Amino acid sequence: MTSGIRFESVSVAYGKNLVLDSLDLTVEPGEVMALLGPSGSGKTTALRAVAGFVRPVSGRVFIGDRDVTALPPYRRGIGMVVQQYALFPHMRVAENVAFGLKAQKAPKREIPARVAEALEMTGMAAYAQRYPRELSGGQQQRVAIARALAIRPGVLLLDEPLSALDAQLRSGMLAELARLHRELPDVSILYVTHDQVEALTLADRIAVMDRARLRDCGTPQELYRRPRTEFTASFVGNANLLPVTVGAGAVSFGGAELKVSTDRVPSGTTATLCVRPHLVGLGDGPNALRGTIAEVQWRGATHRLYVDVDGHRVKADVRELRATPSLGDAVTVHFAPEDAVLLAGGVSGE
């Protein structure tokens, strides 16, 4: 099967409501691309356009070199896994996995071996004769993935595949999906999620969606360490976003002057300073900010401190805090100049 996905100015509308607006995006052969965004951002619509479940009002969708915009789903050569598994309750596991092969009219003599291969790959070979009701949620999801892989697709579409699982199962399935990707290096994967951890863990690149449009795209490291927009900074990981005025090699925040790189933003303008909570330390240091404790949250390995600085809450994730500060205590927090990023424009909301 051909691999890789390309959106060329793809727009989708339901009546007069534009739900995907001029999407241009390429998923390379063998790449895992996560579509990350809040509900209503257009990410699931983009996936459904690849699957053939919605028809664009404009633009074209390619799988490999084929224009599939007008093709029905069964002719696209894709595998798909959805949130609720969609297994047939009256069929045993092996029959569920064989379903796609039979629908594609695969030679009957090949089907048992293909089913066994897919079940082995997903660790479900010992459950071939069970019914879905006899499986856990995580096992059912593995069967759904096995069914998608049995047809040997060039493209695998995953629509919120782990959202129905509890935290421990989700972590295990993420590891399994990463392993499957290593074993299937030629398969392109489009992974829809609103979960930052899933996207950061699994994806080669992340496409950040908001209000029907693509807002940003890059590697997880790029988007996390050097976000280009305030929306990316707030949605990919957790961030402090502080309004500042830009000077030459420094910015002013409240009554403090902070040393950060100002290459991105012209001097004399307002901007947003982004710094991740785990990079904010407690006590004196470079770029010190003085404030009072507004809230303390214990999170096991860390304490999350909310520090009121000039009317803004600065979050600091501090490890091994021996003595927990009390509400109203005066404290100093700090961060290194290289750990902050300036974003053009002021803070739109906290």
Coordinates of N, CA and C in Angstrom, one line a residue, residues 1 74 76-80 97-104 106 114-115 117-118 145-156:
M1 N 0.8 -1.2 0.0 CA 0.0 0.0 0.0 C 0.9 1.3 0.0
Y74 N -13.6 2.4 1.3 CA -13.0 1.0 1.1 C -12.0 1.0 0.0
R76 N -9.5 3.2 -0.2 CA -8.3 4.1 0.1 C -7.2 3.3 0.7
G77 N -7.4 2.1 1.1 CA -6.3 1.3 1.7 C -5.8 1.7 3.0
I78 N -6.7 2.2 3.9 CA -6.3 2.7 5.2 C -6.8 1.7 6.3
G79 N -6.1 1.8 7.4 CA -6.6 1.2 8.7 C -7.0 2.2 9.6
M80 N -8.1 2.0 10.4 CA -8.6 3.0 11.3 C -9.0 2.4 12.6
V97 N -10.9 -9.6 13.7 CA -9.6 -9.2 13.0 C -9.7 -9.5 11.5
A98 N -10.4 -10.6 11.2 CA -10.5 -11.1 9.8 C -11.5 -10.2 9.0
F99 N -12.3 -9.5 9.6 CA -13.4 -8.8 9.0 C -12.9 -7.9 7.8
G100 N -11.9 -7.1 8.1 CA -11.4 -6.2 7.0 C -10.8 -6.9 5.8
L101 N -10.2 -8.0 6.1 CA -9.6 -8.8 5.0 C -10.7 -9.4 4.1
K102 N -11.8 -9.9 4.8 CA -12.9 -10.4 4.0 C -13.5 -9.4 3.2
A103 N -13.7 -8.2 3.8 CA -14.3 -7.1 3.1 C -13.5 -6.6 1.9
Q104 N -12.2 -6.8 2.0 CA -11.3 -6.5 0.8 C -11.1 -7.7 -0.1
A106 N -9.7 -10.5 0.3 CA -8.4 -11.2 0.4 C -8.5 -12.7 0.1
R114 N -2.7 -14.0 8.1 CA -2.7 -12.6 8.3 C -3.3 -12.2 9.7
V115 N -4.3 -12.9 10.0 CA -5.0 -12.7 11.3 C -4.0 -13.0 12.5
E117 N -0.8 -13.1 12.3 CA 0.3 -12.2 12.3 C -0.1 -10.9 13.1
A118 N -1.3 -10.4 12.8 CA -1.8 -9.1 13.5 C -2.0 -9.3 15.0
I145 N -6.8 -2.5 17.0 CA -5.6 -2.2 16.3 C -5.1 -3.3 15.4
A146 N -5.3 -4.6 15.9 CA -4.9 -5.7 15.1 C -5.8 -5.8 13.9
R147 N -7.1 -5.5 14.0 CA -7.9 -5.5 12.8 C -7.5 -4.5 11.8
A148 N -7.1 -3.3 12.3 CA -6.6 -2.3 11.3 C -5.3 -2.7 10.7
L149 N -4.4 -3.4 11.4 CA -3.1 -3.7 10.8 C -3.2 -5.0 9.9
A150 N -4.2 -5.8 10.1 CA -4.3 -7.0 9.3 C -4.4 -6.8 7.8
I151 N -4.9 -5.6 7.4 CA -5.1 -5.4 6.0 C -3.7 -4.8 5.4
R152 N -2.7 -4.6 6.3 CA -1.4 -4.1 5.9 C -1.6 -2.7 5.3
P153 N -2.1 -1.8 6.0 CA -2.4 -0.5 5.4 C -1.1 0.3 5.2
G154 N -1.1 1.2 4.3 CA 0.0 2.2 4.2 C -0.2 3.4 5.1
V155 N -1.5 3.6 5.5 CA -1.8 4.7 6.4 C -2.7 4.1 7.5
L156 N -2.4 4.5 8.8 CA -3.1 4.1 9.9 C -3.7 5.4 10.6

